[in-house]
Amino acid sequence: MTDTARPPFHLAIPVHDIGAARRFYGEVLGFGQGRSAERWTDWNVDGHQVVTHQVDNHVNAVAGTNPVDGHDVPVPHFGLVLSVERFQQLAQRLTDAGTDFVIEPYVRFEGQPGEQWTMFFLDPSGNALEFKAFRDLEQLFAV
């Protein structure tokens, strides 16, 4: 599919504090806020719809980890594939906001197929996010 033919995806995630989620997704990450109610908010994540739903008694959303390139990757996780420039800008924005990275920004698979910048961090409710960037987007599905 071409970029213009790709439909936006929808992802709903649980949070324990909708106010903290609104600060994190809106102010820290800079996503545009869409419709919302007392216990949920739609976020525009580069044209995709991510919805934070307050769930009573919600606890850490990470089920476990999987070793990848010498790091324990939290699972499940979600995020965007960015340009290298946007990745670096977001990494700085997160650093400036005092974000504790699960995996600090670095180049994974350096010199190999699929070489990419990557970083992992948690939202205030423990949902894991990964943002990555490829110098050559053709490497996204490299084998």
Coordinates of C-alpha atoms in Angstrom, one line a residue:
M1 CA 0.0 0.0 0.0
T2 CA 1.2 3.5 -0.7
D3 CA 1.3 6.1 2.2
T4 CA -1.9 7.8 0.9
A5 CA -3.8 4.4 0.8
R6 CA -2.9 3.4 4.3
P7 CA -5.8 3.7 6.6
P8 CA -5.3 5.1 10.1
F9 CA -5.2 2.5 12.9
H10 CA -7.1 2.8 16.2
L11 CA -5.6 1.7 19.5
A12 CA -7.3 2.0 22.9
I13 CA -5.1 1.6 26.0
P14 CA -5.9 1.6 29.7
V15 CA -4.7 4.3 32.1
H16 CA -5.1 4.6 35.8
D17 CA -5.2 8.4 35.8
I18 CA -6.8 10.3 32.9
G19 CA -5.3 13.6 34.0
A20 CA -1.8 12.2 34.1
A21 CA -2.4 10.7 30.6
R22 CA -3.6 14.0 29.2
R23 CA -0.5 15.7 30.5
F24 CA 1.9 13.0 29.2
Y25 CA 0.3 12.5 25.7
G26 CA -0.6 16.1 25.2
E27 CA 2.2 18.1 26.8
V28 CA 5.2 15.8 26.9
L29 CA 4.6 13.9 23.6
G30 CA 2.8 16.8 21.9
F31 CA 0.0 14.8 20.4
G32 CA -3.2 16.7 19.4
Q33 CA -6.2 16.0 21.6
G34 CA -9.4 15.0 19.9
R35 CA -12.8 14.2 21.5
S36 CA -12.8 13.4 25.2
A37 CA -15.1 12.8 28.1
E38 CA -14.5 12.5 31.8
R39 CA -12.7 9.1 31.6
W40 CA -11.3 8.9 28.0
T41 CA -9.4 11.0 25.5
D42 CA -8.7 10.6 21.7
W43 CA -5.2 11.5 20.6
N44 CA -4.0 12.3 17.1
V45 CA -0.8 10.3 16.7
D46 CA 0.3 11.4 13.3
G47 CA -3.1 10.7 11.8
H48 CA -3.7 7.5 13.9
Q49 CA -6.2 7.4 16.7
V50 CA -4.9 6.3 20.1
V51 CA -7.5 6.5 22.9
T52 CA -6.6 6.6 26.6
H53 CA -9.4 5.1 28.8
Q54 CA -9.3 5.4 32.5
V55 CA -9.7 1.9 34.0
D56 CA -10.3 1.5 37.7
N57 CA -7.6 -0.5 39.5
H58 CA -5.4 -0.5 36.4
V59 CA -1.9 -1.6 37.1
N60 CA 1.3 -2.0 35.0
A61 CA 0.4 -2.9 31.4
V62 CA 3.8 -4.5 30.6
A63 CA 3.3 -8.3 30.5
G64 CA 7.0 -9.1 30.3
T65 CA 10.1 -8.5 28.3
N66 CA 11.9 -10.1 25.4
P67 CA 15.7 -9.8 24.7
V68 CA 16.5 -7.9 21.6
D69 CA 20.0 -6.7 20.7
G70 CA 21.2 -7.0 24.3
H71 CA 18.2 -5.1 25.8
D72 CA 15.1 -6.3 27.6
V73 CA 12.2 -5.0 25.4
P74 CA 8.9 -4.4 27.2
V75 CA 5.9 -6.2 25.7
P76 CA 3.4 -5.1 24.7
H77 CA 4.5 -1.7 23.3
F78 CA 3.5 0.6 20.5
G79 CA 4.8 3.8 18.8
L80 CA 5.7 5.4 15.6
V81 CA 8.4 5.1 13.0
L82 CA 9.8 8.6 12.6
S83 CA 12.4 10.4 10.5
V84 CA 15.8 10.4 12.2
E85 CA 15.4 14.2 12.7
R86 CA 12.0 13.8 14.4
F87 CA 13.3 10.9 16.5
Q88 CA 16.2 13.1 17.8
Q89 CA 13.8 16.0 18.5
L90 CA 11.4 13.7 20.4
A91 CA 14.3 12.1 22.3
Q92 CA 15.4 15.6 23.4
R93 CA 11.9 16.6 24.3
L94 CA 11.5 13.4 26.5
T95 CA 14.9 14.0 28.1
D96 CA 14.0 17.6 28.8
A97 CA 10.8 16.4 30.4
G98 CA 12.7 14.2 32.8
T99 CA 11.5 10.9 31.2
D100 CA 13.0 7.7 32.7
F101 CA 13.8 5.6 29.6
V102 CA 13.4 1.8 29.8
I103 CA 15.9 1.7 26.9
E104 CA 17.7 5.0 26.2
P105 CA 17.9 6.2 22.6
Y106 CA 20.5 4.3 20.7
V107 CA 21.2 2.6 17.3
R108 CA 20.0 -1.0 17.2
F109 CA 21.4 -3.6 14.8
E110 CA 24.2 -1.2 13.8
G111 CA 25.7 -2.1 10.4
Q112 CA 23.1 -4.8 9.9
P113 CA 19.8 -5.1 7.9
G114 CA 17.2 -3.2 9.8
E115 CA 19.6 -0.7 11.4
Q116 CA 17.5 1.8 13.4
W117 CA 17.4 4.3 16.1
T118 CA 15.1 3.2 18.9
M119 CA 14.0 4.2 22.4
F120 CA 11.5 2.8 25.0
F121 CA 9.8 4.5 27.8
L122 CA 6.6 4.1 29.9
D123 CA 3.6 6.4 30.2
P124 CA 2.4 7.3 33.7
S125 CA 0.2 4.1 33.7
G126 CA 3.0 1.8 32.7
N127 CA 2.1 1.4 29.0
A128 CA 5.3 0.9 27.0
L129 CA 6.0 3.0 24.0
E130 CA 8.8 2.6 21.4
F131 CA 9.7 5.2 18.8
K132 CA 12.2 4.3 16.1
A133 CA 13.8 5.8 13.0
F134 CA 15.5 4.4 10.0
R135 CA 18.0 6.4 7.8
D136 CA 16.6 4.2 5.0
L137 CA 12.9 3.4 5.4
E138 CA 13.4 0.5 3.0
Q139 CA 15.0 -1.2 6.0
L140 CA 11.7 -1.3 7.9
F141 CA 11.0 -4.9 6.9
A142 CA 14.6 -5.9 6.0
V143 CA 15.5 -9.5 6.5

